[in-house]
Amino acid sequence: METPLTTARLIVCTLALGLSGLALAQTTIEKLAPENTVFVAGADNVNASIERLKRTGLWELWQSDKMQALWTDVMKSAEEGVADALKDLGVEKDSLQPPTGPVGLAVFPVKDEELGTSLPGFLLMADYGENADKTAELIKAVVERAEKDGDIEIEQKDVLGRSVQVITEVEKVEVVEEEVEADAGDGEEDMEFEFEEGPDPIEEALKTLHWVREGNSFLISSTMDAMTGALQTIDGKGEKNITDRSEYQALLDKIGEHEVFAMLLTRDVLQLGGDESGLMEMMVPMIRSAVGHVKGYGMGVRLDGPAAMVEQTLAV
């Protein structure tokens, strides 16, 4: 069964594909990520990274006639689809723009009291600079269309002096017609075992979104707690975040100078799966005895470095 592209998913895709004031302009994702973050990735400045890329031979290759012709062929149908969607929403055809400053994503476990387990939560940030107004209009158009179609419900909440929009996906009941087939056998009923699947962690994380514009940047989170914590950090009143963890600092030192980075910290990783049985937790000692106790993995990418056009550093 296919899942429709709801507004919750579309807003996330809008910011991800496009890949406030002064305080936020100097804030990167790791300073906003909760202390129990498992995965974090980001870039400090998209425009600066592009300028460094332009100084390498890779940019010259990318701008060649053959590469541009190939890219045009590959993206033709996608660009036409995007253009039609933007026209249908009533926004300018150049509304879908990339971010220009810091961008990043943090993933962390969130306790779901109703389900009695932990599920993935996320915080996404992107600074759109001069493209912020167009991006805001695009998000507004998408949200209003989805609300009109009955796909979402919208609520405004005041959080630290900002108006945070809470978008909740409306669950629609699907009627499934069952086909009754005649048993061609000997009349005996076949024994069938059905196992009830738990909720999809990603689907659960996208059911409710919280988003706010702060200057030229946008913050989107699956939980109000993460959104509130991020805004407190922007105001200089934040609590502990991922930068307070020793394993994060150790990986950062090993990665060194970078344009883009990604880290996986293992302390809370098993909580992302929503394992109510505790089976994975029981397997931890066996896994560590086999591969050792690895606290985290890191990767950094640097453009136009002293040794190569692209330098990649891996750290454990």
CSV table of C-alpha atoms in Angstrom, one decimal:
chain,number,residue,atom,x,y,z
A,1,MET,CA,0.0,0.0,0.0
A,2,GLU,CA,1.4,3.4,-1.0
A,3,THR,CA,1.5,6.2,1.5
A,4,PRO,CA,0.4,9.6,0.1
A,5,LEU,CA,2.8,12.5,0.2
A,6,THR,CA,1.4,14.4,3.1
A,7,THR,CA,2.2,18.0,3.9
A,8,ALA,CA,4.4,16.9,6.8
A,9,ARG,CA,6.6,14.9,4.5
A,10,LEU,CA,6.4,17.6,1.8
A,11,ILE,CA,7.7,20.3,4.1
A,12,VAL,CA,10.6,18.2,5.1
A,13,CYS,CA,11.4,17.4,1.5
A,14,THR,CA,11.1,21.1,0.6
A,15,LEU,CA,13.8,22.1,3.0
A,16,ALA,CA,15.9,19.0,2.4
A,17,LEU,CA,15.8,19.2,-1.4
A,18,GLY,CA,16.6,22.9,-1.2
A,19,LEU,CA,19.8,21.7,0.1
A,20,SER,CA,17.1,34.9,13.2
A,21,GLY,CA,18.6,37.2,13.6
A,22,LEU,CA,22.3,37.4,14.2
A,23,ALA,CA,22.3,34.8,16.9
A,24,LEU,CA,20.9,32.0,14.7
A,25,ALA,CA,23.0,32.9,11.8
A,26,GLN,CA,26.0,31.9,13.9
A,27,THR,CA,24.3,28.7,15.2
A,28,THR,CA,24.9,25.3,13.7
A,29,ILE,CA,22.9,22.1,14.1
A,30,GLU,CA,25.3,20.6,16.7
A,31,LYS,CA,24.6,23.5,19.1
A,32,LEU,CA,20.8,22.9,18.8
A,33,ALA,CA,20.9,19.1,18.8
A,34,PRO,CA,19.6,17.5,22.1
A,35,GLU,CA,22.2,15.8,24.4
A,36,ASN,CA,20.9,12.3,23.5
A,37,THR,CA,21.3,12.8,19.8
A,38,VAL,CA,22.3,9.6,17.9
A,39,PHE,CA,23.0,11.0,14.4
A,40,VAL,CA,23.9,14.5,13.4
A,41,ALA,CA,25.0,15.9,10.1
A,42,GLY,CA,25.4,19.3,8.6
A,43,ALA,CA,27.3,22.0,6.8
A,44,ASP,CA,28.5,25.3,8.4
A,45,ASN,CA,27.9,27.4,5.3
A,46,VAL,CA,26.5,26.2,2.0
A,47,ASN,CA,27.5,29.3,0.0
A,48,ALA,CA,31.1,29.1,1.3
A,49,SER,CA,31.3,25.4,0.4
A,50,ILE,CA,30.1,26.1,-3.1
A,51,GLU,CA,32.7,28.9,-3.5
A,52,ARG,CA,35.5,26.5,-2.4
A,53,LEU,CA,34.1,23.9,-4.8
A,54,LYS,CA,34.4,26.4,-7.7
A,55,ARG,CA,38.1,26.7,-7.1
A,56,THR,CA,38.6,23.0,-7.9
A,57,GLY,CA,38.8,21.1,-11.1
A,58,LEU,CA,35.5,19.4,-10.2
A,59,TRP,CA,33.6,22.6,-10.9
A,60,GLU,CA,35.1,22.9,-14.3
A,61,LEU,CA,34.2,19.4,-15.1
A,62,TRP,CA,30.6,20.0,-13.8
A,63,GLN,CA,30.3,23.1,-16.0
A,64,SER,CA,31.4,21.2,-19.2
A,65,ASP,CA,28.9,20.9,-22.0
A,66,LYS,CA,28.7,17.1,-21.8
A,67,MET,CA,28.0,17.1,-18.0
A,68,GLN,CA,25.4,19.8,-18.3
A,69,ALA,CA,23.6,18.1,-21.2
A,70,LEU,CA,23.6,14.8,-19.2
A,71,TRP,CA,22.2,16.5,-16.1
A,72,THR,CA,19.5,18.3,-18.2
A,73,ASP,CA,18.4,14.9,-19.6
A,74,VAL,CA,18.3,13.3,-16.1
A,75,MET,CA,16.5,16.2,-14.4
A,76,LYS,CA,14.1,17.2,-17.2
A,77,SER,CA,11.1,15.2,-16.0
A,78,ALA,CA,11.7,16.1,-12.4
A,79,GLU,CA,12.0,19.8,-13.1
A,80,GLU,CA,8.8,19.7,-15.1
A,81,GLY,CA,7.0,18.0,-12.2
A,82,VAL,CA,8.3,20.6,-9.8
A,83,ALA,CA,7.2,23.4,-12.1
A,84,ASP,CA,3.7,22.0,-12.4
A,85,ALA,CA,3.5,21.6,-8.6
A,86,LEU,CA,4.6,25.2,-8.0
A,87,LYS,CA,2.2,26.5,-10.5
A,88,ASP,CA,-0.7,24.6,-8.9
A,89,LEU,CA,0.2,26.0,-5.5
A,90,GLY,CA,0.1,29.6,-7.0
A,91,VAL,CA,3.7,30.5,-6.1
A,92,GLU,CA,6.6,31.8,-8.2
A,93,LYS,CA,8.3,29.2,-10.4
A,94,ASP,CA,11.7,30.0,-8.6
A,95,SER,CA,10.3,29.5,-5.1
A,96,LEU,CA,12.2,26.2,-4.5
A,97,GLN,CA,15.6,27.5,-3.6
A,98,PRO,CA,18.6,26.0,-1.8
A,99,PRO,CA,19.8,27.2,1.6
A,100,THR,CA,22.7,29.5,1.7
A,101,GLY,CA,24.1,29.3,5.3
A,102,PRO,CA,24.2,26.6,7.9
A,103,VAL,CA,22.1,23.4,7.4
A,104,GLY,CA,21.8,20.3,9.5
A,105,LEU,CA,19.8,17.4,10.8
A,106,ALA,CA,19.8,15.7,14.2
A,107,VAL,CA,18.1,12.4,15.0
A,108,PHE,CA,17.5,11.3,18.6
A,109,PRO,CA,15.2,8.9,20.6
A,110,VAL,CA,12.0,10.2,22.0
A,111,LYS,CA,9.9,8.4,24.7
A,112,ASP,CA,6.4,7.7,23.5
A,113,GLU,CA,4.3,7.3,26.6
A,114,GLU,CA,1.3,6.0,24.6
A,115,LEU,CA,3.2,3.3,22.9
A,116,GLY,CA,5.4,2.6,25.9
A,117,THR,CA,8.6,2.7,23.8
A,118,SER,CA,11.1,5.1,22.2
A,119,LEU,CA,10.8,6.3,18.6
A,120,PRO,CA,13.1,8.5,16.4
A,121,GLY,CA,12.7,12.2,16.7
A,122,PHE,CA,14.4,14.8,14.5
A,123,LEU,CA,15.4,18.4,14.3
A,124,LEU,CA,16.1,20.1,11.0
A,125,MET,CA,17.5,23.5,10.5
A,126,ALA,CA,18.3,25.5,7.3
A,127,ASP,CA,19.4,29.1,6.8
A,128,TYR,CA,18.0,30.4,3.4
A,129,GLY,CA,19.5,33.9,3.5
A,130,GLU,CA,18.1,36.0,0.7
A,131,ASN,CA,15.9,33.1,-0.3
A,132,ALA,CA,14.0,33.0,3.0
A,133,ASP,CA,11.0,35.0,1.9
A,134,LYS,CA,10.3,32.7,-1.1
A,135,THR,CA,10.8,29.6,1.0
A,136,ALA,CA,8.4,30.9,3.6
A,137,GLU,CA,5.8,31.6,0.9
A,138,LEU,CA,6.3,28.1,-0.5
A,139,ILE,CA,5.8,26.4,2.9
A,140,LYS,CA,2.7,28.6,3.6
A,141,ALA,CA,1.2,27.6,0.2
A,142,VAL,CA,1.9,23.9,0.8
A,143,VAL,CA,0.4,24.0,4.3
A,144,GLU,CA,-2.7,25.9,3.3
A,145,ARG,CA,-3.4,23.5,0.4
A,146,ALA,CA,-3.1,20.5,2.6
A,147,GLU,CA,-5.3,22.0,5.3
A,148,LYS,CA,-7.9,22.8,2.6
A,149,ASP,CA,-7.8,19.2,1.4
A,150,GLY,CA,-8.3,17.9,4.9
A,151,ASP,CA,-4.9,16.2,5.1
A,152,ILE,CA,-3.7,18.1,8.2
A,153,GLU,CA,-4.8,20.1,11.2
A,154,ILE,CA,-2.9,23.3,12.2
A,155,GLU,CA,-2.5,24.9,15.6
A,156,GLN,CA,-0.5,28.0,16.5
A,157,LYS,CA,1.5,27.9,19.8
A,158,ASP,CA,3.5,30.7,21.4
A,159,VAL,CA,7.0,29.4,22.3
A,160,LEU,CA,9.4,31.9,23.8
A,161,GLY,CA,7.8,34.8,21.9
A,162,ARG,CA,7.7,32.9,18.6
A,163,SER,CA,4.6,31.6,16.9
A,164,VAL,CA,5.3,27.9,16.3
A,165,GLN,CA,3.0,26.1,13.9
A,166,VAL,CA,2.0,22.6,14.9
A,167,ILE,CA,1.0,20.5,11.9
A,168,THR,CA,-0.8,17.2,12.6
A,169,GLU,CA,-1.5,14.6,9.9
A,170,VAL,CA,-5.2,13.6,9.8
A,171,GLU,CA,-5.5,9.9,9.8
A,172,LYS,CA,-7.9,8.6,7.2
A,173,VAL,CA,-9.6,5.3,7.4
A,174,GLU,CA,-9.1,3.2,4.3
A,175,VAL,CA,-11.8,0.7,3.3
A,176,VAL,CA,-10.3,-2.5,2.0
A,177,GLU,CA,-12.5,-4.9,0.2
A,178,GLU,CA,-11.6,-8.5,0.9
A,179,GLU,CA,-11.9,-11.1,-1.9
A,180,VAL,CA,-13.4,-14.4,-0.9
A,181,GLU,CA,-11.9,-17.2,-2.8
A,182,ALA,CA,-13.4,-20.7,-3.0
A,183,ASP,CA,-11.3,-23.4,-1.4
A,184,ALA,CA,-10.4,-25.9,-4.1
A,185,GLY,CA,-9.0,-28.3,-1.5
A,186,ASP,CA,-10.5,-31.0,0.6
A,187,GLY,CA,-12.6,-28.7,2.7
A,188,GLU,CA,-10.1,-28.4,5.5
A,189,GLU,CA,-9.1,-24.9,6.6
A,190,ASP,CA,-5.5,-23.9,6.2
A,191,MET,CA,-3.8,-22.6,9.3
A,192,GLU,CA,-2.5,-19.1,8.9
A,193,PHE,CA,-0.5,-17.1,11.4
A,194,GLU,CA,-0.6,-13.4,11.3
A,195,PHE,CA,1.9,-11.3,13.1
A,196,GLU,CA,0.9,-7.7,14.0
A,197,GLU,CA,3.5,-5.3,13.0
A,198,GLY,CA,4.4,-2.4,15.3
A,199,PRO,CA,4.2,1.2,14.1
A,200,ASP,CA,6.7,2.4,11.5
A,201,PRO,CA,9.2,4.6,13.4
A,202,ILE,CA,9.5,7.0,10.5
A,203,GLU,CA,5.8,7.3,9.9
A,204,GLU,CA,5.3,8.0,13.6
A,205,ALA,CA,8.0,10.7,13.6
A,206,LEU,CA,6.3,12.5,10.7
A,207,LYS,CA,2.7,12.5,12.0
A,208,THR,CA,3.2,15.8,13.8
A,209,LEU,CA,5.6,18.5,12.8
A,210,HIS,CA,6.5,21.8,14.5
A,211,TRP,CA,8.0,24.6,12.4
A,212,VAL,CA,9.0,28.2,12.9
A,213,ARG,CA,10.8,30.8,11.0
A,214,GLU,CA,13.6,32.6,12.9
A,215,GLY,CA,15.0,35.4,10.8
A,216,ASN,CA,16.2,33.8,7.6
A,217,SER,CA,16.3,30.3,9.0
A,218,PHE,CA,13.7,27.6,9.4
A,219,LEU,CA,13.5,25.0,12.2
A,220,ILE,CA,11.4,21.9,11.9
A,221,SER,CA,11.1,19.3,14.6
A,222,SER,CA,9.0,16.2,15.3
A,223,THR,CA,8.6,17.2,19.0
A,224,MET,CA,7.8,20.4,20.8
A,225,ASP,CA,10.5,19.7,23.4
A,226,ALA,CA,13.2,19.7,20.8
A,227,MET,CA,11.9,22.8,19.2
A,228,THR,CA,11.7,24.6,22.6
A,229,GLY,CA,15.2,23.5,23.5
A,230,ALA,CA,16.5,24.8,20.2
A,231,LEU,CA,14.9,28.2,20.7
A,232,GLN,CA,16.2,28.4,24.2
A,233,THR,CA,19.7,27.8,22.8
A,234,ILE,CA,19.2,30.6,20.3
A,235,ASP,CA,18.2,32.9,23.2
A,236,GLY,CA,21.3,31.9,25.1
A,237,LYS,CA,19.4,29.9,27.7
A,238,GLY,CA,19.8,26.4,26.3
A,239,GLU,CA,20.5,23.3,28.4
A,240,LYS,CA,23.1,20.6,27.5
A,241,ASN,CA,23.4,19.6,23.9
A,242,ILE,CA,25.5,17.1,21.9
A,243,THR,CA,28.6,19.3,22.1
A,244,ASP,CA,28.7,18.6,25.8
A,245,ARG,CA,29.5,14.9,25.2
A,246,SER,CA,33.1,13.8,25.3
A,247,GLU,CA,32.7,11.3,22.4
A,248,TYR,CA,31.4,14.1,20.2
A,249,GLN,CA,34.4,16.3,21.0
A,250,ALA,CA,36.8,13.4,20.5
A,251,LEU,CA,35.3,12.7,17.0
A,252,LEU,CA,35.4,16.4,16.1
A,253,ASP,CA,39.1,16.6,17.0
A,254,LYS,CA,39.8,13.6,14.8
A,255,ILE,CA,37.8,14.9,11.8
A,256,GLY,CA,39.6,18.3,11.9
A,257,GLU,CA,38.7,21.1,9.4
A,258,HIS,CA,35.7,20.2,7.3
A,259,GLU,CA,32.9,21.6,5.1
A,260,VAL,CA,30.4,18.9,5.8
A,261,PHE,CA,30.3,16.4,8.6
A,262,ALA,CA,28.3,13.5,9.9
A,263,MET,CA,28.4,11.6,13.2
A,264,LEU,CA,26.8,8.5,14.6
A,265,LEU,CA,27.0,8.2,18.4
A,266,THR,CA,26.2,4.7,19.7
A,267,ARG,CA,25.2,5.4,23.4
A,268,ASP,CA,21.5,5.7,22.6
A,269,VAL,CA,21.3,4.2,19.2
A,270,LEU,CA,19.3,1.1,20.2
A,271,GLN,CA,16.5,3.3,21.5
A,272,LEU,CA,15.7,4.4,18.0
A,273,GLY,CA,14.2,1.0,17.0
A,274,GLY,CA,11.2,1.0,19.4
A,275,ASP,CA,12.2,-2.5,20.7
A,276,GLU,CA,9.6,-3.1,23.4
A,277,SER,CA,10.9,-6.6,24.2
A,278,GLY,CA,14.4,-5.4,25.2
A,279,LEU,CA,16.0,-8.0,22.9
A,280,MET,CA,18.4,-5.6,21.3
A,281,GLU,CA,19.5,-4.3,24.7
A,282,MET,CA,20.3,-7.9,25.8
A,283,MET,CA,22.5,-8.3,22.8
A,284,VAL,CA,24.7,-5.3,23.5
A,285,PRO,CA,27.3,-7.2,25.6
A,286,MET,CA,27.7,-9.8,22.8
A,287,ILE,CA,28.0,-7.2,20.1
A,288,ARG,CA,30.6,-5.3,22.2
A,289,SER,CA,32.6,-8.4,22.9
A,290,ALA,CA,32.8,-9.2,19.2
A,291,VAL,CA,33.6,-5.7,17.8
A,292,GLY,CA,34.6,-3.7,20.8
A,293,HIS,CA,32.9,-0.8,22.5
A,294,VAL,CA,32.8,1.9,19.8
A,295,LYS,CA,31.3,5.1,21.1
A,296,GLY,CA,30.9,6.8,17.8
A,297,TYR,CA,31.8,7.1,14.1
A,298,GLY,CA,32.5,10.3,12.3
A,299,MET,CA,33.1,11.6,8.8
A,300,GLY,CA,34.3,15.0,7.5
A,301,VAL,CA,34.6,16.3,4.0
A,302,ARG,CA,36.8,19.3,3.0
A,303,LEU,CA,36.9,21.0,-0.3
A,304,ASP,CA,39.9,22.6,-2.0
A,305,GLY,CA,42.3,21.3,0.7
A,306,PRO,CA,46.1,21.5,0.6
A,307,ALA,CA,46.4,17.8,-0.5
A,308,ALA,CA,43.4,17.3,-2.8
A,309,MET,CA,40.3,18.8,-4.4
A,310,VAL,CA,38.2,16.7,-2.0
A,311,GLU,CA,39.5,15.4,1.3
A,312,GLN,CA,37.5,12.9,3.3
A,313,THR,CA,38.4,12.0,6.9
A,314,LEU,CA,36.9,9.0,8.8
A,315,ALA,CA,37.1,8.7,12.5
A,316,VAL,CA,36.1,6.1,15.2
